[in-house]
Coordinates of C-alpha atoms and ligand atoms in Angstrom, one line a residue:
M108 CA 55.7 14.7 -42.9
K109 CA 56.9 11.1 -42.6
K110 CA 56.8 11.5 -38.8
I111 CA 53.2 12.7 -38.9
F112 CA 52.3 9.8 -41.2
F113 CA 54.0 7.4 -38.8
L114 CA 52.2 8.8 -35.8
L115 CA 48.8 8.8 -37.6
T116 CA 49.2 5.1 -38.7
S117 CA 50.3 3.9 -35.3
T118 CA 47.4 5.7 -33.7
I119 CA 45.0 4.0 -36.0
V120 CA 46.6 0.6 -35.4
F121 CA 46.6 1.1 -31.7
S122 CA 43.0 2.2 -31.6
A123 CA 41.9 -0.8 -33.7
Q124 CA 43.8 -3.1 -31.4
Q125 CA 42.3 -1.5 -28.4
S126 CA 38.7 -1.6 -29.7
F127 CA 39.2 -5.3 -30.6
A128 CA 40.5 -6.1 -27.1
Q129 CA 37.8 -4.1 -25.3
K130 CA 34.8 -4.8 -27.6
P131 CA 31.9 -4.6 -25.2
D132 CA 30.0 -7.9 -24.9
P133 CA 26.3 -7.3 -24.2
A134 CA 26.0 -10.9 -22.8
A135 CA 28.4 -9.9 -20.0
T136 CA 25.7 -7.9 -18.4
E137 CA 22.8 -10.3 -19.0
V138 CA 21.5 -12.0 -15.9
W139 CA 19.4 -15.2 -16.3
Q140 CA 18.9 -16.4 -12.8
P141 CA 16.9 -16.4 -10.6
E142 CA 13.9 -16.3 -12.9
P143 CA 10.9 -14.2 -11.6
K144 CA 8.1 -16.5 -10.7
I145 CA 5.1 -16.6 -13.0
V146 CA 2.1 -14.8 -11.7
T147 CA -1.0 -14.7 -13.9
T148 CA -4.1 -12.5 -14.2
S149 CA -6.9 -12.5 -16.6
E150 CA -9.3 -10.0 -18.1
A151 CA -12.1 -11.7 -16.3
N152 CA -10.3 -11.9 -13.0
Q153 CA -7.6 -9.4 -12.3
T154 CA -6.6 -10.9 -9.0
P155 CA -3.0 -12.1 -9.3
S156 CA -2.7 -15.9 -9.2
D157 CA -0.5 -15.8 -6.1
A158 CA -2.7 -13.4 -4.1
I159 CA -4.2 -14.2 -0.7
I160 CA -7.9 -13.4 -1.0
L161 CA -8.9 -11.5 2.1
F162 CA -12.5 -11.0 1.0
D163 CA -14.2 -12.8 -1.9
G164 CA -17.7 -11.4 -1.5
K165 CA -19.0 -14.3 0.5
N166 CA -17.9 -14.1 4.2
L167 CA -15.5 -12.6 6.7
N168 CA -13.7 -15.9 7.4
E169 CA -10.3 -14.1 7.0
W170 CA -11.2 -11.5 9.6
L171 CA -11.5 -11.2 13.4
S172 CA -12.9 -8.7 15.8
V173 CA -9.8 -6.9 17.2
Q174 CA -11.2 -6.5 20.7
D175 CA -11.6 -10.2 21.6
N176 CA -10.4 -12.2 18.5
S177 CA -14.0 -13.4 17.9
P178 CA -15.3 -13.7 14.3
A179 CA -15.7 -10.3 12.7
K180 CA -19.2 -9.0 13.1
W181 CA -19.5 -6.5 10.2
D182 CA -22.4 -7.1 7.8
V183 CA -21.9 -9.1 4.6
N184 CA -24.5 -8.5 1.8
N185 CA -24.5 -8.8 -2.0
G186 CA -20.8 -9.4 -2.3
V187 CA -19.7 -6.5 -0.1
F188 CA -19.2 -5.9 3.6
T189 CA -20.2 -2.9 5.6
V190 CA -18.8 -1.5 8.8
K191 CA -21.0 -2.3 11.8
K192 CA -20.4 0.6 14.2
G193 CA -20.2 -0.4 17.8
T194 CA -18.6 -3.8 17.0
G195 CA -15.1 -2.2 16.7
N196 CA -12.2 -2.6 14.3
I197 CA -11.6 -5.8 12.4
Q198 CA -8.3 -7.3 11.4
T199 CA -7.0 -10.2 9.3
K200 CA -6.3 -13.6 10.9
K201 CA -3.0 -13.8 9.0
S202 CA 0.0 -11.6 9.8
F203 CA 2.2 -9.9 7.2
M204 CA 5.5 -8.1 6.8
D205 CA 6.0 -6.5 3.4
Y206 CA 3.1 -6.8 0.9
Q207 CA 1.1 -5.4 -2.0
L208 CA -2.5 -4.9 -1.2
H209 CA -5.6 -4.2 -3.3
L210 CA -8.8 -2.9 -1.6
E211 CA -12.0 -1.3 -2.8
W212 CA -14.3 0.9 -0.7
Q213 CA -17.4 2.9 -1.1
I214 CA -18.8 5.9 0.7
P215 CA -22.6 5.5 0.8
A216 CA -24.4 7.8 -1.6
N217 CA -26.5 9.2 1.3
I218 CA -23.5 10.2 3.4
T219 CA -24.0 13.0 5.9
G220 CA -21.6 14.8 8.2
T221 CA -18.6 17.1 7.7
G222 CA -14.9 17.1 8.0
Q223 CA -13.6 14.0 9.8
G224 CA -17.1 12.9 10.6
R225 CA -18.1 12.0 7.0
G226 CA -17.4 8.4 5.9
N227 CA -14.4 8.0 8.2
S228 CA -12.7 4.6 8.2
G229 CA -9.1 3.6 7.8
L230 CA -6.7 1.1 6.6
F231 CA -4.1 0.1 9.2
L232 CA -1.2 -1.2 7.3
A233 CA 0.1 -3.0 10.4
S234 CA -2.1 -3.5 13.4
T235 CA 0.0 -3.1 16.5
G236 CA -2.7 -3.0 19.2
K237 CA -6.4 -3.3 19.9
G238 CA -7.6 0.2 19.2
D239 CA -6.3 2.4 16.4
D240 CA -2.8 1.3 17.0
G241 CA -0.7 0.9 13.8
Y242 CA -0.1 2.9 10.7
E243 CA -3.3 4.4 9.3
I244 CA -4.0 5.3 5.7
Q245 CA -7.1 7.5 6.0
I246 CA -10.3 6.6 4.4
L247 CA -12.8 9.5 4.3
D248 CA -15.2 11.2 2.0
C249 CA -13.1 14.0 0.6
F250 CA -15.3 14.8 -2.4
E251 CA -16.0 18.5 -1.7
N252 CA -15.5 17.9 2.0
K253 CA -12.7 19.9 3.6
T254 CA -10.6 18.7 6.6
Y255 CA -7.0 19.1 7.7
V256 CA -4.9 17.9 4.7
N257 CA -2.7 15.5 6.7
G258 CA -6.0 13.8 7.7
Q259 CA -7.7 13.7 4.4
V260 CA -8.3 10.6 2.2
G261 CA -5.0 9.1 1.0
S262 CA -3.0 10.7 3.9
I263 CA -0.9 8.7 6.3
Y264 CA -2.9 10.1 9.2
K265 CA -1.3 13.1 10.7
Q266 CA 2.0 12.3 9.0
S267 CA 1.9 12.7 5.3
I268 CA -0.3 14.8 3.0
P269 CA -1.4 12.9 -0.2
L270 CA 0.1 14.2 -3.5
A271 CA -3.4 14.6 -4.9
N272 CA -7.1 14.3 -4.0
A273 CA -8.4 11.5 -6.3
S274 CA -11.8 11.2 -4.5
R275 CA -14.8 10.0 -6.4
K276 CA -18.4 11.0 -5.5
P277 CA -20.1 9.2 -2.7
G278 CA -21.8 6.1 -4.0
Q279 CA -19.0 5.2 -6.4
W280 CA -16.5 2.5 -5.7
Q281 CA -12.9 3.6 -5.1
T282 CA -9.6 1.6 -5.1
Y283 CA -6.5 1.6 -3.0
D284 CA -3.4 -0.1 -4.2
V285 CA -0.7 -0.2 -1.6
I286 CA 3.0 -1.3 -1.5
W287 CA 4.0 -1.6 2.2
T288 CA 7.5 -2.2 3.6
A289 CA 7.3 -2.9 7.3
P290 CA 9.8 -1.3 9.7
R291 CA 12.6 -3.4 11.0
F292 CA 14.0 -3.5 14.5
N293 CA 16.9 -5.1 16.3
D294 CA 16.5 -7.4 19.2
G295 CA 16.8 -4.5 21.6
G296 CA 13.9 -2.7 19.9
D297 CA 15.9 0.0 18.1
L298 CA 14.7 1.0 14.7
L299 CA 16.9 -0.4 11.9
S300 CA 14.8 0.8 9.0
P301 CA 11.6 2.8 9.0
A302 CA 8.3 1.7 7.3
R303 CA 7.7 2.9 3.8
V304 CA 4.5 3.1 1.8
T305 CA 3.4 3.8 -1.8
L306 CA -0.3 4.3 -2.3
I307 CA -2.3 4.6 -5.5
H308 CA -5.9 5.9 -5.1
N309 CA -8.2 5.3 -8.0
G310 CA -5.1 4.9 -10.2
V311 CA -3.5 8.1 -9.0
L312 CA -0.2 8.1 -7.1
V313 CA -0.9 9.8 -3.7
Q314 CA 2.0 8.5 -1.5
N315 CA 5.3 7.9 -3.3
N316 CA 7.5 5.6 -1.2
T317 CA 6.8 7.8 1.8
V318 CA 9.0 7.1 4.9
L319 CA 6.9 6.9 8.1
T320 CA 8.1 8.5 11.3
G321 CA 6.3 6.0 13.5
G322 CA 2.9 4.6 14.4
T323 CA -0.2 6.8 13.9
V324 CA -1.3 8.8 16.9
Y325 CA -4.3 11.1 17.3
V326 CA -2.4 13.4 19.7
G327 CA 1.3 14.2 19.6
K328 CA 4.2 12.9 17.5
P329 CA 4.4 9.4 16.0
T330 CA 7.0 7.0 17.5
Y331 CA 8.2 3.5 16.7
K332 CA 7.6 0.5 18.9
K333 CA 9.1 -2.8 18.0
H334 CA 6.9 -5.3 16.2
G335 CA 7.2 -8.1 13.7
A336 CA 4.6 -9.5 11.3
T337 CA 1.2 -8.1 12.1
P338 CA -2.4 -8.3 10.9
I339 CA -4.0 -5.7 8.5
K340 CA -6.8 -3.8 10.2
L341 CA -9.9 -1.8 9.1
Q342 CA -11.4 1.0 11.3
A343 CA -14.9 1.3 12.6
H344 CA -14.7 5.0 13.3
G345 CA -16.9 6.4 16.1
D346 CA -18.5 9.2 14.0
K347 CA -22.3 9.3 13.4
S348 CA -22.2 9.2 9.5
E349 CA -23.5 6.3 7.5
P350 CA -21.1 3.3 7.5
I351 CA -18.9 2.6 4.5
S352 CA -18.5 -0.7 2.6
F353 CA -15.6 -2.8 1.2
R354 CA -15.2 -5.4 -1.5
N355 CA -12.5 -7.2 -3.4
I356 CA -9.5 -7.3 -1.0
W357 CA -6.4 -9.2 -1.7
V358 CA -2.8 -9.2 -0.7
R359 CA 0.5 -10.5 -2.1
E360 CA 3.3 -11.1 0.3
L361 CA 6.6 -9.7 -0.9
Ligands
MG649 MG1 -9.9 7.0 10.0

């Protein structure tokens, strides 16, 4: 009995000592530096204070014609700009690596056509050439308009099917919010890390940190070709349907 009592007491004493010595200190896991920078938004203007404004409703001063680097020729009217077919793709003057992008677009209410020929445009997350070279997030009227699913709105064209179809009716404004991580290459041009993208369409997650297998191609398999910082590009697609419009575009470099 005495032995048991001794064992019991010594266990209690030992445990007490141990818990005193190893008492977890919450402060030991608190990190105070570096402090995240302060970025503000307001109810009136939701554009983050550190965003680069790519279109403020007034002009296309931040954009160039991809073909010849002349000023972008798409039409600006009433705070929005509209694809001018036949003048080709446009891209930003500035180049970017990793970023957060906000973009709003509208399929015209009187849209006609079917499949890929109905309000087709595209957001090239990195423009790597004069044509449709880069990594295209499809823009298309997919409100009751069927097409191949890896080419529908919110897809990474011919690479990744969107998780949902969040399309609004033609005539309504729609939003894209993108988080883009550019691919990295070594000096020899070998891929070190692939591109990744998260896309939220009208508030709905449609690409969740999707890993890209290369640049978008219309025919064949995507492959990577070395590039660094690049412009962001918008597509003037060659189909015959009514041209789509854009407004309120901003980007935050990461
Ligand atoms: Mg397209």
